XYZ file of C-alpha atoms in Angstrom:
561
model
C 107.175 67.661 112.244
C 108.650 71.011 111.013
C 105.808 73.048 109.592
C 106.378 75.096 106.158
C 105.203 78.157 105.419
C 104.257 79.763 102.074
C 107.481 82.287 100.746
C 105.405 85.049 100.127
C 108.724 87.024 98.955
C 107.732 85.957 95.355
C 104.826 87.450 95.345
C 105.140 90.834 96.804
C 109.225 91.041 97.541
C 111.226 90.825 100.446
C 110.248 93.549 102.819
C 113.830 93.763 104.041
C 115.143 95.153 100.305
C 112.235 96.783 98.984
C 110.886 100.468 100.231
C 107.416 99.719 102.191
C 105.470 101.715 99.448
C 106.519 99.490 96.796
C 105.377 96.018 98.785
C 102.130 97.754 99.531
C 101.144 98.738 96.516
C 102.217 95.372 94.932
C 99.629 93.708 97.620
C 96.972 95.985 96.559
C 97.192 95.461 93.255
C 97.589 91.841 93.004
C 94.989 91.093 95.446
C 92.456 93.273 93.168
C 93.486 91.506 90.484
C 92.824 88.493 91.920
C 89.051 89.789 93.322
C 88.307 91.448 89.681
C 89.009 88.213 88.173
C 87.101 85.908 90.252
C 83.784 88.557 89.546
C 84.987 88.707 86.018
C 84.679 84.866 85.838
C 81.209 84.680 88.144
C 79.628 87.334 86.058
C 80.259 85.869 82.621
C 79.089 82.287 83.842
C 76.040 83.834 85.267
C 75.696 85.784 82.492
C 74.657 88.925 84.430
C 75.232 91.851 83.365
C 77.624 92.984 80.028
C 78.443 95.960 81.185
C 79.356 94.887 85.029
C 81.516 91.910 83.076
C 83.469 94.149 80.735
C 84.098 96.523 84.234
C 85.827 93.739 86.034
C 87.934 92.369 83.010
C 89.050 95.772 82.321
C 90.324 96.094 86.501
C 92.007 92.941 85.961
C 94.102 94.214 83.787
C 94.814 97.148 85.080
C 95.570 95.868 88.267
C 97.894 92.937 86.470
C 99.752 95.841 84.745
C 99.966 98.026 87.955
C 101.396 94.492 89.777
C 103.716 94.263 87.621
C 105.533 97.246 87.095
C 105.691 97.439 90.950
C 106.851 94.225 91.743
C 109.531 93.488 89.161
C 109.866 96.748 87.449
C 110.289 98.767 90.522
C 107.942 101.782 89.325
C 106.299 103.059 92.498
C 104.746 106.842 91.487
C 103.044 106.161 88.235
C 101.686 102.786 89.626
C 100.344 104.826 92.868
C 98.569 107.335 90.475
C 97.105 104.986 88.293
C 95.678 102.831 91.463
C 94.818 105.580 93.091
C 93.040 107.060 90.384
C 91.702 103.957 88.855
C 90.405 102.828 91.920
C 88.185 105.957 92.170
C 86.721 105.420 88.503
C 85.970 102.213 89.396
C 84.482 103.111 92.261
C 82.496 105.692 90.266
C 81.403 102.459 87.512
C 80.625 99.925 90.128
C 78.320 102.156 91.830
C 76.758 103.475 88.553
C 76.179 99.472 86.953
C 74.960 98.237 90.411
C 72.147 100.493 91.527
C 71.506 99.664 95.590
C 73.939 97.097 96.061
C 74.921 99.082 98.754
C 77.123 96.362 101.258
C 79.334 95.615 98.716
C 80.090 99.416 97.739
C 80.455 100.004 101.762
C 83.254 97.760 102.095
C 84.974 98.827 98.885
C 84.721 102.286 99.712
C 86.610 101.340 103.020
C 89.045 99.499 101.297
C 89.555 102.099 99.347
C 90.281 105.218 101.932
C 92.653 102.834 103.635
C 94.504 102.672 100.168
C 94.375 106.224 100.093
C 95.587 106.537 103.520
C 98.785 104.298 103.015
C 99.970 105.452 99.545
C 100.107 108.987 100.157
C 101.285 111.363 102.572
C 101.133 115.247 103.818
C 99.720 117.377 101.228
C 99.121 114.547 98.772
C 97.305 112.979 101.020
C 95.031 116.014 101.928
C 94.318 115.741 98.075
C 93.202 112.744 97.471
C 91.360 112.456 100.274
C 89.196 115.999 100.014
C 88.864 114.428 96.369
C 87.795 111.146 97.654
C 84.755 112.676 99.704
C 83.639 114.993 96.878
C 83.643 112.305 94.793
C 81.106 109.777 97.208
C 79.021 113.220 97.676
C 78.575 113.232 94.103
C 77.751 109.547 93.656
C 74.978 110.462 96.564
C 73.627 113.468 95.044
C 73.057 110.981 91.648
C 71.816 108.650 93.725
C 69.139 110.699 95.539
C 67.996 113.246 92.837
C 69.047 111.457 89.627
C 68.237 107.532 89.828
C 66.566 107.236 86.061
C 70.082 107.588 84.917
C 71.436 104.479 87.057
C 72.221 101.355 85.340
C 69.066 98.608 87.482
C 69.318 94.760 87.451
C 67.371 93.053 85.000
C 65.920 90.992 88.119
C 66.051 91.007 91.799
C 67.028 87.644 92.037
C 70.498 88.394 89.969
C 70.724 91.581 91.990
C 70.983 89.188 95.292
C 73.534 86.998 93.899
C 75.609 89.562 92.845
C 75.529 91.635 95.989
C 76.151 88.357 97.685
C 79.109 87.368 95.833
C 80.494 90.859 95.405
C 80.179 91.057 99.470
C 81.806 87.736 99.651
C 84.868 88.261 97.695
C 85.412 91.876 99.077
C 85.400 90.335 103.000
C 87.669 87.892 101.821
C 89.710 90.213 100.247
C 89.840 92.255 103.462
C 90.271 89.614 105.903
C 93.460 88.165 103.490
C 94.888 91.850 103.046
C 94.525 91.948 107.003
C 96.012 89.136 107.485
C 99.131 89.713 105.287
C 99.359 93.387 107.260
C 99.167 91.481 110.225
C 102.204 88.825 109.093
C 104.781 92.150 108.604
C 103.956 93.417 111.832
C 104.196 90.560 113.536
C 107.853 90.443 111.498
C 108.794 93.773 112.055
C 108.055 93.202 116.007
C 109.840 90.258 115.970
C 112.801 92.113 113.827
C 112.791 95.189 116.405
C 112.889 92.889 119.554
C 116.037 91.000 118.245
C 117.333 94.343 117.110
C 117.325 95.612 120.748
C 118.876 92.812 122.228
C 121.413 92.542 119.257
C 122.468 96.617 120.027
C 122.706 95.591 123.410
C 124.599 92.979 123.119
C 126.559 94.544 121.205
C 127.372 97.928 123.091
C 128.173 95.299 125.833
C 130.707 94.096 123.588
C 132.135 96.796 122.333
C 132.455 98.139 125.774
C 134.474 95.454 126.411
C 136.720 95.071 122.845
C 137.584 99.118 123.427
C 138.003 98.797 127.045
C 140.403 96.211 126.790
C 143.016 97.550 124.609
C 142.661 101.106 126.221
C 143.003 99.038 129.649
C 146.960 97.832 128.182
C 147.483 101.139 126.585
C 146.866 103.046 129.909
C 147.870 100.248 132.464
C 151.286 100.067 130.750
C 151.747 103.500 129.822
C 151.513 104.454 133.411
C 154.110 101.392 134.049
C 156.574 102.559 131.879
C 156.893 105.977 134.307
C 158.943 103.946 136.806
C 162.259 105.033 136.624
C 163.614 101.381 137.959
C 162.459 99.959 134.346
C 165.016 98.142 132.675
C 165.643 98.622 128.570
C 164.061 94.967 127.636
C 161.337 95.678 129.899
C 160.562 99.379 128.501
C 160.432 97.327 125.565
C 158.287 94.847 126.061
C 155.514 97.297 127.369
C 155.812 99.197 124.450
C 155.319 96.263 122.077
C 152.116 95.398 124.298
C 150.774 99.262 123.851
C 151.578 98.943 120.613
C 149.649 95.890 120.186
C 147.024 96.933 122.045
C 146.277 100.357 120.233
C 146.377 98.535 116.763
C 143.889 95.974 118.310
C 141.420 99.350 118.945
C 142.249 100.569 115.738
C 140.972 97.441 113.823
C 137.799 97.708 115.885
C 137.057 101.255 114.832
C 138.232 100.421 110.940
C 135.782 97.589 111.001
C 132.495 99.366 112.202
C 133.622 102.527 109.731
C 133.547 99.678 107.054
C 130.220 98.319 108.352
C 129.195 102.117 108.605
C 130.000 102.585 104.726
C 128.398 99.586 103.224
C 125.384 100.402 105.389
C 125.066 103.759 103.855
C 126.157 102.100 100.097
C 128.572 104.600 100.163
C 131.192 101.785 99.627
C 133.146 102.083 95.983
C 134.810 100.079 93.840
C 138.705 100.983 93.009
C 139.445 98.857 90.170
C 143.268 98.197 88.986
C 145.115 95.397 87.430
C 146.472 92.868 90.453
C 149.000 90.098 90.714
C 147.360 87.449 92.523
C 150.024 85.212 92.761
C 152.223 88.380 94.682
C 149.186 89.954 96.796
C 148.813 86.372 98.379
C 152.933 86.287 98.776
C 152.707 89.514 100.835
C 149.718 88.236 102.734
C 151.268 85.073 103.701
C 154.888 86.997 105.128
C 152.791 89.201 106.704
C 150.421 86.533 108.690
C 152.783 84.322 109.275
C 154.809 85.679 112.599
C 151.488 85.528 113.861
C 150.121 82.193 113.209
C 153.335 80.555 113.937
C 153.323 82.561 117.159
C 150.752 80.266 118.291
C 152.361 77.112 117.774
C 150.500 76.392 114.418
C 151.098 76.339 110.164
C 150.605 79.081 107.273
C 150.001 77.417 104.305
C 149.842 79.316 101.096
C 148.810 76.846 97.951
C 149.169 78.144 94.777
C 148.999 75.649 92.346
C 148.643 78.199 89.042
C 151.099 77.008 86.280
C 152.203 80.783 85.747
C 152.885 83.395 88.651
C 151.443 86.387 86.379
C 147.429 85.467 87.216
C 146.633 89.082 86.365
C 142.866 90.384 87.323
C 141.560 93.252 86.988
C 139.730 93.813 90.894
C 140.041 96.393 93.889
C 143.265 95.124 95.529
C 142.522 96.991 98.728
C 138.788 95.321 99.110
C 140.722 91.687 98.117
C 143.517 92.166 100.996
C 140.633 92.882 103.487
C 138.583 89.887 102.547
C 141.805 87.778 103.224
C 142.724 89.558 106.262
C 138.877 89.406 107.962
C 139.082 85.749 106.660
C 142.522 84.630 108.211
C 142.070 86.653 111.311
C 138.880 84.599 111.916
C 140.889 81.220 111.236
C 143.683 82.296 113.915
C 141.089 83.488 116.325
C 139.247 79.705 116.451
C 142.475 77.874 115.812
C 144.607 76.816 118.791
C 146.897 74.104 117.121
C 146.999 72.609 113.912
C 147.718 74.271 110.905
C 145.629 77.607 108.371
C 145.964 76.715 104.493
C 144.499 79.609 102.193
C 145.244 80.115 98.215
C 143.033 79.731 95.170
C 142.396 77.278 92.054
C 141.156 78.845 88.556
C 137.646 77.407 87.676
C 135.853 77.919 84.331
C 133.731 81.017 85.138
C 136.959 83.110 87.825
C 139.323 82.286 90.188
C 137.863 80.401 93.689
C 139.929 81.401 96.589
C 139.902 79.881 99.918
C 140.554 79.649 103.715
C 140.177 76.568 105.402
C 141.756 76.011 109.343
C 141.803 72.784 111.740
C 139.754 75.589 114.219
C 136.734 74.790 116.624
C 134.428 74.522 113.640
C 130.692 76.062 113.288
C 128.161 74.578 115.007
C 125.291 73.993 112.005
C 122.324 76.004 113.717
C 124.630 78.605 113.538
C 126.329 78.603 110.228
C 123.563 80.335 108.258
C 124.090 83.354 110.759
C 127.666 83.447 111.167
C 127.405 86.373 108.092
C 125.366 88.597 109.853
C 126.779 91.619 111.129
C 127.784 92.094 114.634
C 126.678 88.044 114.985
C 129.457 87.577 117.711
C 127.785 89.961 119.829
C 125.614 87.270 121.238
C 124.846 87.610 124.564
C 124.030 83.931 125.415
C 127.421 82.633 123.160
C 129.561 81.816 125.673
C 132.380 80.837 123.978
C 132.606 84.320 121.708
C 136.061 85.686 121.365
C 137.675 88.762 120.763
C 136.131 90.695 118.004
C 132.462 92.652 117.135
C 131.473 90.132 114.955
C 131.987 92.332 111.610
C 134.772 90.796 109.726
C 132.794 87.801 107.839
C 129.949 90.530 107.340
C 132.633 92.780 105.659
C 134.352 89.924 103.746
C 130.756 88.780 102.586
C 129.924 92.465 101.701
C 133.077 92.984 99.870
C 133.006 89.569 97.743
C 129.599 90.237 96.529
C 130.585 94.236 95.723
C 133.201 92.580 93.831
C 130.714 90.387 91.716
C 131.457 87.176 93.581
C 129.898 84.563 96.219
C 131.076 83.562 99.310
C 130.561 79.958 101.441
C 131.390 78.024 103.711
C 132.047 74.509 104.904
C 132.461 73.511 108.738
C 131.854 70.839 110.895
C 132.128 71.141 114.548
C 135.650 70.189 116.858
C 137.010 70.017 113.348
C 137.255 73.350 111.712
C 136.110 75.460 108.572
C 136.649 76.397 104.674
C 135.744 79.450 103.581
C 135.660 80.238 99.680
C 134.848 82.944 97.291
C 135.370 83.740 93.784
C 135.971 86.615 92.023
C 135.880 87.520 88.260
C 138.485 86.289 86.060
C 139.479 88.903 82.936
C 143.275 88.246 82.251
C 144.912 91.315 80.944
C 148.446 92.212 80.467
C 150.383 93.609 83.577
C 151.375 96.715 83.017
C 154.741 97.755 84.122
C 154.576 99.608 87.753
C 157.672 101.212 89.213
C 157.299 100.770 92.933
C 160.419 101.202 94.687
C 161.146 100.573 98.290
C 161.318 102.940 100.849
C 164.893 102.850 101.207
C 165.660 103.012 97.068
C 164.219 106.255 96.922
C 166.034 110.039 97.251
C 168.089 110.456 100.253
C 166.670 112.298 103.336
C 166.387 116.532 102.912
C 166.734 118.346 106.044
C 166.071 121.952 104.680
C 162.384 121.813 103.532
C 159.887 123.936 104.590
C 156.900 122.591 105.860
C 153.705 123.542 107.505
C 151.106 121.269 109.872
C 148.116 122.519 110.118
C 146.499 120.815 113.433
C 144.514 121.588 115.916
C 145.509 118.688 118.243
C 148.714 119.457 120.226
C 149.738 115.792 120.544
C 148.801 115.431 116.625
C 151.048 118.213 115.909
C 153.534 116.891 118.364
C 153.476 113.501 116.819
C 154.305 114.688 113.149
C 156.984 117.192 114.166
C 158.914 114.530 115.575
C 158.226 112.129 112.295
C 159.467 115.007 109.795
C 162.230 115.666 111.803
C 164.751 114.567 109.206
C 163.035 116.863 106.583
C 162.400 120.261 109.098
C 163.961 120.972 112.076
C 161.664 124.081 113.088
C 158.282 123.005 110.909
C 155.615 126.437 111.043
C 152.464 125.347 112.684
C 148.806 126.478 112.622
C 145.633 125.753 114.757
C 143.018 126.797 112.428
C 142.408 127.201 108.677
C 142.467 131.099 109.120
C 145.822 130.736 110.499
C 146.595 127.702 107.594
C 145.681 130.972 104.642
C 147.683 133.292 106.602
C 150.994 131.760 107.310
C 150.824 130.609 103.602
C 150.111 133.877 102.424
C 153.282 135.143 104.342
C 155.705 132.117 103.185
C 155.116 131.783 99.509
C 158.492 129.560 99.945
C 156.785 126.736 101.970
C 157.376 123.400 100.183
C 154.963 121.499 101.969
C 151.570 121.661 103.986
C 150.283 118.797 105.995
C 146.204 120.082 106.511
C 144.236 118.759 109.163
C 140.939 118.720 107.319
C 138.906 119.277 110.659
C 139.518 122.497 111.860
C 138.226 125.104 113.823
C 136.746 128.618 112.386
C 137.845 127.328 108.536
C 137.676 123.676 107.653
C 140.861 122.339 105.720
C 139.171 122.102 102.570
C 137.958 125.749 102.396
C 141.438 126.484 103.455
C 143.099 124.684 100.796
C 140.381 126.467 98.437
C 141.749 129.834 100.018
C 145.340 128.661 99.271
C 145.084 127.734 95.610
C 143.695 131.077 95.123
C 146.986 132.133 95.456
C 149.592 129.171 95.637
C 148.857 126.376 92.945
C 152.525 124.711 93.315
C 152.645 124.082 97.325
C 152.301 120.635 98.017
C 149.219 119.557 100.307
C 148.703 116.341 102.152
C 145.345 115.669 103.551
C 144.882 114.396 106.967
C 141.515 113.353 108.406
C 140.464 111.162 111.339
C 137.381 110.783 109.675
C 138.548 107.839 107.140
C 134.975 107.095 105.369
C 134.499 106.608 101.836
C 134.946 110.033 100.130
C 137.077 111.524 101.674
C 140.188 111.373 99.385
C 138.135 112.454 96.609
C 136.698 115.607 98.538
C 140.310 116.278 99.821
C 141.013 116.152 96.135
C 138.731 118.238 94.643
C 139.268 121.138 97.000
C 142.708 121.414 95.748
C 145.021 118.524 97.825
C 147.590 116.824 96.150
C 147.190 113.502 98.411
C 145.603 112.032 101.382
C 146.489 110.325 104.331
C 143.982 108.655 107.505
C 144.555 109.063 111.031
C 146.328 107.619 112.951
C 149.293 108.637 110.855
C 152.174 105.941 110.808
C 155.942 107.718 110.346
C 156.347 105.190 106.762
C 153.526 106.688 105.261
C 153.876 109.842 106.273
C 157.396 109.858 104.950
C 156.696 107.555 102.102
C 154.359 110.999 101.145
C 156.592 113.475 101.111
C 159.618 111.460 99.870
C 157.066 110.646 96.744
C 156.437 114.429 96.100
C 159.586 116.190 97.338
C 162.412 113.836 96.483
């Protein structure tokens, strides 16, 4: 029989989303609630003392209120002060109402350095604590020279209960505070343990997803040097080097993903969408692929209007889909993928469902985890880190949806999520296609700044058809000065990682003096912020690495045509 344990989350908060200060203090203060209410109660049945009883109703309270705002308020400081210095008063009352009970003061006096101890740190915590021992020197020197003005017990006999019960409830309160202490690091053990063997396993597998692609990119590369080659067979290897690099390249987008909702530095683009065509292009897009292996795309849309207008990020939405679909195609081998969405009352419920190799249950509450196909001891992982139903999770909730999932073993899975419904009117959009737009200008002027000769080499040959001869420069220094010299220059293409001046600070430098030159941005680095730093330092648009010649040209065509 299964044994259930106590949630304990309620109580104090889930140590894996609240800061360690805030669960700590929310022990301590409960758990002296709890101890000043059970003397409260004693005290007024045994009719002891007034004073004594008024003392512990009073730390309930206090330590009720202090609970409170630090468990489901989320105040940390002021709760830490007022414990911190509460406690000591208390200390100060306790000691002054019960004259000699001297166990019970021992242990709370103990209990109440280690408080000390784990609230506060460096020169706080030299503070408090020099404070702490001036304080108990004073009590002593009352004690010693000045006992007339000590509150006694009416009786020995209700002096020995009390100091009983008081020691009582104090061990108890130690002995459950150690044991709860004793429960995280037990937890945190356990959590560092599995941590290690989940970064090893997954720098194994990484090893192997970046090793493999680089394995066709440099096995066929070096293949295609035979001179004997024929055309169809140049061919082929370069589709496979192709395929291979844009294999890598999804492996580094999805751990810079991870990397960004890790550090919450993830944000939220939001812009009217048309369902109904985002899942068109998604479904041409997939399709070669699924079909490649023998099996069905099916894309339901069963929404009595093709305008289903929301207002969402479009870019987060295509990602979902693709981290979603690529999983389906990776655990399907015949059969057929169906995705698409129904309205409900509260959004819109999309969903992915495949005839794959299904989710075995003991896994199925895992299968969101990050990097959860990095398992060492799953023998049937595939290719992948194990990121894109972390992503697609992360990205659905960002959104202000859920995610789930249905599967049954040998017999595939559903995935569905829902998203916020808030029709709007579509505004009109003029997007034309590549081809629609200004015909190709072969006397511009244009500069690359890059530091990388096969960068540089790359976009020389891409631009061709706009500058024959394009000026180049290898550091921002060189970026200011060639600029300075060719006020003419229609174009600069700025590497934003450069040696001696960065690209923004050279792009600063440049609209010192040049405010109408055009400026693309180019990074490598492709995290969240970048655009809007390239931006602000005076770029008029951005574009990641690796570049891709319709982009590229799609740029300049948008502000030089």
């Amino acid at each position: 029989m299964k044994k259930t344990k106590y949630d304990w989350n309620f109580l104090f908060g889930d140590t894996d989303k609240i800061h360690a200060e805030r669960y700590f203090v929310a022990i301590c203060s409960f758990s002296g609630a709890i101890v000043s209410l059970i003397l409260c109660l004693f005290r007024f049945s045994n009719e002891l003392s007034l004073y004594s009883n008024l003392i512990s109703l009073g730390n309930t309270i206090l330590f009720f209120s202090i609970y409170y705002f630090a468990r489901f308020r989320g105040f940390v400081l002021i709760p830490k002060m007022v414990l911190t210095i509460g406690g000591l008063l208390a200390l100060d009352f306790v000691w002054y109402s019960k004259y000699l009970s001297y166990g019970p003061l021992l242990m709370v006096i103990l209990i109440y350095a280690a408080l000390i101890i784990m609230l506060w740190r460096k020169k706080q915590l030299i503070l408090l604590l020099a404070l702490y021992f001036l304080n108990l020197f004073v009590l002593f020197y009352i004690d010693y020279n000045a006992t007339d003005i000590l509150i006694e017990y009416p009786d020995h006999k209700s002096r020995s209960i009390d100091i009983f019960f008081s020691f009582l409830v104090y061990a108890l309160l130690l002995i459950a505070m150690l044991l709860v202490f004793k429960r995280e690091f037990k937890k945190q053990k356990r959590r560092a343990i599995n941590s290690d063997k989940l970064k090893s396993a997954f720098l194994a597998n990484m090893s192997h997803e970046i090793r493999t692609p680089m394995n066709g990119i440099i096995g066929f590369t070096d293949l295609l040097k035979n001179p004997t080659l024929t055309g169809e067979t140049q061919q082929d290897y370069i589709d496979i080097i192709q395929k291979s690099g844009q294999r890598m390249l999804n492996i580094i987008n999805d751990i810079i993903d991870v990397s960004k909702i890790e550090s919450g530095a993830v944000s939220v683009d939001l812009t009217q969408s048309n369902i109904n065509k985002q899942l068109e292009y998604i479904y041409r897009f997939f399709k070669p692929e699924v079909e490649a292996k023998g099996m069905r795309l099916i894309y339901r849309n069963i929404a009595i209007s093709d305008q289903i207008i929301i207002t969402t990020d479009r870019e987060k939405v295509f990602s979902i889909f693709t981290n979603l679909l690529k999983n389906a195609i990776k655990y399907s081998e015949n059969g057929e993928i169906e995705f698409g969405y129904d309205k409900t009352r509260n959004g819109i419920s999309f969903f992915v469902k495949d005839t794959g190799i299904g989710i075995a249950k003991n896994r199925q509450k895992a299968i969101f985890r990050r990097f959860v196909q990095a398992n060492i001891e799953d023998s049937h992982a595939r290719q992948g880190a194990g990121l894109g139903l972390a992503i697609a999770k992360s990205y659905v909730e960002l959104l202000g949806g859920e995610i789930s999932m249905e599967s049954e073993l040998g017999r595939g899975s559903k995935f569905s999520f829902t998203l916020p419904y808030n029709p709007e009117p579509l505004e009109k959009q003029i997007d034309l296609p590549l081809d629609e737009i200004a015909s190709k200008q072969t006397d511009l002027k244009i500069l690359i700044v890059e530091d990388d000769e096969i960068s540089e080499v790359l976009i020389s040959i891409i631009i061709q058809d706009f500058c024959k001869a394009p000026l180049i420069a290898r550091t921002g220094i060189e970026a200011v000065q060639i600029t300075r010299e060719n006020p003419d220059i229609d174009l600069i293409l700025m590497d934003m990682q450069l040696p001696l001046m960065s690209g923004n600070k050279a792009t600063d430098e440049i609209r010192l003096f040049n405010k109408d030159v055009i400026i693309i941005a180019q990074t490598a680095y492709g995290l969240s912020g970048d655009r809007e730093k390239s931006i602000a330092s005076g770029c008029n648009d951005y574009i990641p690495k690796p570049v891709t010649s319709t982009d590229l040209i799609r740029l300049i065509k948008k502000y030089l045509n």
